[in-house]
Amino acid sequence: MEGETTKETLETTQTVDNRAVKVLKPNDAPPPSDDDINYELSSAELKRQFHDQQQKTEQNSVLSTKEWKERNKKVAQYDKVTIRFRFPDRLEIESVFNPDDTLDIMTQFLKDQVLSRPEIPFYLFLTPPLQRIIAGKSLKALGLIPKAIIHFAYEKGHTNVTEYIKPGLVEQAQEKTPSQPVVAQTENKTQEDKPATEKKRVPLPSWLQKKKK
C-alpha cells in the first residue's frame, strides 16, 4: 500500500533534496514574443526604474511605525513562499521556498533540479515592468509573499537555445487547475441587481383635464 502511494505521488511531483517540484503545462494564452522574453534594458529604462525605486523608498520612509508593524506582522504569518518559474516555452515549474531565500538559492535550485542545460548563463526577472532580480534580496524583501511568478531567460548570446527543463520533468507536466473568477462587488452592481420600480402614472382629475383643453 505504501509503495502505491509513493508511485501516485511521483506521477504529479518530482522530489529532489526534499523539495517538491511540480511541472505545469501552458494555458491557452498566446505565447510571449521574443522581444518580451529576450529584452535588454536601455539606459533610459534603467534610469526610470532607479527613479521609481527611489520614489518607492521615499514613500516607504514616511509610513508610520504602526503601519510598518502591521505590514511586518502580516508578512510574518507566512512561513513558506510558492514560486512558479515561467519559461519561454510557457512551461512552469512550481516549488516552495522560505521567505528568507534569495536569488542564489533559487538559481542553485534550478541548476541542480530543473534545467537541462545548467551550464548556460541565465537570469530571473519580474514583469511588468521587466525587472531583473538582484542577488542578496530575499523573497520577503522583494514582496513576493505568499506566492509569485518569476520569469526565466537565457543571457544574451544564448537566446537561440530552446532547451530549458529536463526531459524527465517535462514528461510529468500536468494541466493547471483553473482559478475561480473574482467577482467585484460594487454599489452600481447592487443597484443593477435590484432594478428600480417604475413610477405609476396617476391620471389627472377630470376637472383639470377640461381646464387644460
CSV table of C-alpha atoms in Angstrom, one decimal:
chain,number,residue,atom,x,y,z
A,1,MET,CA,0.0,0.0,0.0
A,2,GLU,CA,2.8,2.3,0.9
A,3,GLY,CA,4.5,1.7,-2.5
A,4,GLU,CA,1.3,2.5,-4.4
A,5,THR,CA,1.1,5.9,-2.5
A,6,THR,CA,4.7,6.7,-3.4
A,7,LYS,CA,4.1,5.9,-7.0
A,8,GLU,CA,1.0,8.0,-7.2
A,9,THR,CA,2.8,11.0,-5.7
A,10,LEU,CA,5.7,10.7,-8.2
A,11,GLU,CA,3.2,10.9,-11.1
A,12,THR,CA,2.4,14.5,-10.2
A,13,THR,CA,5.6,15.8,-8.5
A,14,GLN,CA,9.3,15.1,-8.5
A,15,THR,CA,11.0,15.4,-5.2
A,16,VAL,CA,14.8,16.1,-5.1
A,17,ASP,CA,16.6,17.1,-1.9
A,18,ASN,CA,13.3,17.2,0.0
A,19,ARG,CA,11.9,19.9,-2.4
A,20,ALA,CA,8.8,19.0,-4.3
A,21,VAL,CA,8.8,20.1,-8.0
A,22,LYS,CA,5.5,20.5,-9.9
A,23,VAL,CA,5.5,20.9,-13.7
A,24,LEU,CA,2.6,22.8,-15.2
A,25,LYS,CA,1.5,22.9,-18.8
A,26,PRO,CA,0.9,26.2,-20.6
A,27,ASN,CA,-2.6,27.6,-20.8
A,28,ASP,CA,-4.3,28.7,-24.0
A,29,ALA,CA,-3.0,32.2,-23.8
A,30,PRO,CA,-0.8,33.3,-26.7
A,31,PRO,CA,3.0,32.8,-26.1
A,32,PRO,CA,5.1,35.9,-25.4
A,33,SER,CA,7.1,37.4,-28.2
A,34,ASP,CA,10.8,37.2,-28.4
A,35,ASP,CA,11.0,40.9,-27.6
A,36,ASP,CA,9.2,40.2,-24.3
A,37,ILE,CA,11.5,37.3,-23.4
A,38,ASN,CA,14.9,38.4,-24.5
A,39,TYR,CA,14.6,42.0,-23.5
A,40,GLU,CA,17.6,44.2,-22.8
A,41,LEU,CA,17.0,47.3,-20.6
A,42,SER,CA,18.2,50.5,-22.1
A,43,SER,CA,19.9,53.2,-20.1
A,44,ALA,CA,16.8,55.3,-20.1
A,45,GLU,CA,14.7,52.4,-18.7
A,46,LEU,CA,17.3,51.6,-16.1
A,47,LYS,CA,17.3,55.2,-15.0
A,48,ARG,CA,13.5,55.2,-14.9
A,49,GLN,CA,13.5,52.0,-12.8
A,50,PHE,CA,16.0,53.6,-10.4
A,51,HIS,CA,13.8,56.7,-10.1
A,52,ASP,CA,10.7,54.6,-9.4
A,53,GLN,CA,12.6,52.6,-6.8
A,54,GLN,CA,13.8,55.8,-5.2
A,55,GLN,CA,10.3,57.2,-5.1
A,56,LYS,CA,9.1,53.9,-3.5
A,57,THR,CA,11.8,54.1,-0.9
A,58,GLU,CA,10.8,57.7,-0.1
A,59,GLN,CA,7.2,56.7,0.2
A,60,ASN,CA,8.0,53.8,2.5
A,61,SER,CA,10.1,56.0,4.7
A,62,VAL,CA,7.1,58.1,5.6
A,63,LEU,CA,5.0,55.2,6.7
A,64,SER,CA,4.1,55.4,10.3
A,65,THR,CA,5.5,52.9,12.9
A,66,LYS,CA,2.1,51.4,13.2
A,67,GLU,CA,1.8,50.7,9.5
A,68,TRP,CA,5.2,49.1,9.4
A,69,LYS,CA,4.3,46.9,12.4
A,70,GLU,CA,1.1,45.8,10.7
A,71,ARG,CA,2.8,45.0,7.5
A,72,ASN,CA,5.6,43.0,9.2
A,73,LYS,CA,3.0,41.2,11.2
A,74,LYS,CA,1.1,40.2,8.1
A,75,VAL,CA,4.3,39.0,6.3
A,76,ALA,CA,5.4,37.1,9.4
A,77,GLN,CA,2.3,34.9,9.1
A,78,TYR,CA,3.7,33.1,6.1
A,79,ASP,CA,6.5,30.6,6.7
A,80,LYS,CA,6.7,29.5,3.0
A,81,VAL,CA,6.5,31.0,-0.4
A,82,THR,CA,5.1,29.3,-3.5
A,83,ILE,CA,7.1,30.3,-6.6
A,84,ARG,CA,6.3,29.5,-10.2
A,85,PHE,CA,9.2,29.8,-12.6
A,86,ARG,CA,7.8,30.6,-16.1
A,87,PHE,CA,10.0,29.6,-19.1
A,88,PRO,CA,9.9,30.9,-22.6
A,89,ASP,CA,8.2,27.8,-23.8
A,90,ARG,CA,5.4,28.6,-21.3
A,91,LEU,CA,6.0,25.6,-19.1
A,92,GLU,CA,6.1,26.4,-15.4
A,93,ILE,CA,8.0,24.9,-12.5
A,94,GLU,CA,6.3,25.3,-9.1
A,95,SER,CA,8.2,24.8,-5.9
A,96,VAL,CA,8.1,26.1,-2.3
A,97,PHE,CA,10.8,28.3,-0.7
A,98,ASN,CA,11.4,30.1,2.6
A,99,PRO,CA,10.6,33.8,2.8
A,100,ASP,CA,14.3,34.5,3.5
A,101,ASP,CA,15.6,32.6,0.5
A,102,THR,CA,17.5,34.7,-2.0
A,103,LEU,CA,18.3,34.7,-5.7
A,104,ASP,CA,21.3,32.4,-5.1
A,105,ILE,CA,19.2,29.7,-3.6
A,106,MET,CA,16.6,29.8,-6.4
A,107,THR,CA,19.4,29.8,-9.0
A,108,GLN,CA,21.1,26.8,-7.5
A,109,PHE,CA,17.7,25.0,-7.2
A,110,LEU,CA,17.1,25.5,-11.0
A,111,LYS,CA,20.6,24.3,-11.9
A,112,ASP,CA,20.5,21.2,-9.6
A,113,GLN,CA,17.0,20.1,-10.2
A,114,VAL,CA,15.3,21.6,-13.2
A,115,LEU,CA,17.5,22.8,-16.1
A,116,SER,CA,18.6,20.5,-18.9
A,117,ARG,CA,21.5,22.9,-19.7
A,118,PRO,CA,22.6,24.3,-16.3
A,119,GLU,CA,25.9,25.4,-17.8
A,120,ILE,CA,24.2,28.2,-19.9
A,121,PRO,CA,24.1,31.5,-18.1
A,122,PHE,CA,20.6,32.8,-17.3
A,123,TYR,CA,18.7,35.4,-15.3
A,124,LEU,CA,15.4,35.6,-13.5
A,125,PHE,CA,13.1,38.6,-13.7
A,126,LEU,CA,9.7,40.0,-12.8
A,127,THR,CA,7.2,41.7,-15.0
A,128,PRO,CA,5.7,44.2,-15.6
A,129,PRO,CA,7.8,46.2,-15.9
A,130,LEU,CA,10.7,44.0,-16.6
A,131,GLN,CA,13.0,44.0,-13.6
A,132,ARG,CA,15.9,41.6,-13.0
A,133,ILE,CA,16.1,40.0,-9.6
A,134,ILE,CA,19.3,41.0,-8.0
A,135,ALA,CA,21.4,38.9,-5.6
A,136,GLY,CA,21.2,39.4,-1.9
A,137,LYS,CA,17.5,40.3,-1.7
A,138,SER,CA,15.2,37.8,-0.1
A,139,LEU,CA,11.7,36.8,-1.4
A,140,LYS,CA,10.3,38.7,1.6
A,141,ALA,CA,12.3,41.8,0.8
A,142,LEU,CA,11.1,41.6,-2.8
A,143,GLY,CA,7.5,41.4,-1.7
A,144,LEU,CA,6.9,38.0,-3.3
A,145,ILE,CA,4.9,36.6,-0.5
A,146,PRO,CA,2.9,34.3,-0.3
A,147,LYS,CA,3.2,33.4,-4.0
A,148,ALA,CA,4.6,34.9,-7.2
A,149,ILE,CA,5.6,34.2,-10.8
A,150,ILE,CA,9.2,34.6,-11.7
A,151,HIS,CA,10.3,34.5,-15.4
A,152,PHE,CA,13.4,32.7,-16.8
A,153,ALA,CA,15.5,33.8,-19.7
A,154,TYR,CA,19.0,32.9,-21.1
A,155,GLU,CA,21.6,35.6,-21.1
A,156,LYS,CA,22.4,37.5,-24.4
A,157,GLY,CA,24.2,35.3,-26.8
A,158,HIS,CA,22.3,32.1,-25.8
A,159,THR,CA,18.8,33.1,-26.7
A,160,ASN,CA,18.7,30.7,-29.6
A,161,VAL,CA,18.8,27.8,-27.2
A,162,THR,CA,15.3,26.2,-26.8
A,163,GLU,CA,16.1,23.5,-24.2
A,164,TYR,CA,15.0,24.5,-20.8
A,165,ILE,CA,13.7,21.8,-18.5
A,166,LYS,CA,15.0,18.3,-18.0
A,167,PRO,CA,13.1,15.8,-20.2
A,168,GLY,CA,12.1,13.7,-17.2
A,169,LEU,CA,10.3,16.7,-15.7
A,170,VAL,CA,8.6,17.7,-19.0
A,171,GLU,CA,7.1,14.2,-19.2
A,172,GLN,CA,5.4,14.8,-15.8
A,173,ALA,CA,3.8,18.1,-16.9
A,174,GLN,CA,0.2,18.4,-15.7
A,175,GLU,CA,-2.7,20.7,-16.5
A,176,LYS,CA,-3.1,23.9,-14.4
A,177,THR,CA,-6.0,24.0,-12.0
A,178,PRO,CA,-8.4,26.7,-13.2
A,179,SER,CA,-8.7,29.5,-10.7
A,180,GLN,CA,-12.1,30.9,-9.6
A,181,PRO,CA,-13.0,34.2,-11.3
A,182,VAL,CA,-13.1,37.2,-9.0
A,183,VAL,CA,-16.4,39.0,-9.0
A,184,ALA,CA,-16.1,42.6,-7.9
A,185,GLN,CA,-19.0,43.7,-5.8
A,186,THR,CA,-19.8,47.4,-6.4
A,187,GLU,CA,-22.6,49.7,-5.5
A,188,ASN,CA,-23.5,50.0,-9.1
A,189,LYS,CA,-23.7,46.2,-9.4
A,190,THR,CA,-26.0,46.1,-6.4
A,191,GLN,CA,-28.2,48.7,-8.0
A,192,GLU,CA,-28.3,46.7,-11.2
A,193,ASP,CA,-29.4,43.6,-9.4
A,194,LYS,CA,-32.3,45.5,-7.9
A,195,PRO,CA,-33.9,47.5,-10.7
A,196,ALA,CA,-35.8,50.5,-9.6
A,197,THR,CA,-39.6,50.1,-9.9
A,198,GLU,CA,-41.3,52.3,-12.5
A,199,LYS,CA,-43.4,55.1,-11.1
A,200,LYS,CA,-47.1,54.6,-11.8
A,201,ARG,CA,-48.7,57.3,-13.8
A,202,VAL,CA,-51.5,58.9,-11.8
A,203,PRO,CA,-54.4,60.1,-14.1
A,204,LEU,CA,-55.3,63.8,-13.8
A,205,PRO,CA,-58.6,64.7,-12.3
A,206,SER,CA,-61.4,65.3,-14.8
A,207,TRP,CA,-61.8,69.0,-13.9
A,208,LEU,CA,-58.1,69.6,-14.5
A,209,GLN,CA,-58.3,67.8,-17.9
A,210,LYS,CA,-61.2,70.0,-19.0
A,211,LYS,CA,-59.3,73.1,-17.9
A,212,LYS,CA,-56.2,72.1,-19.9
A,213,LYS,CA,-58.5,71.7,-23.0
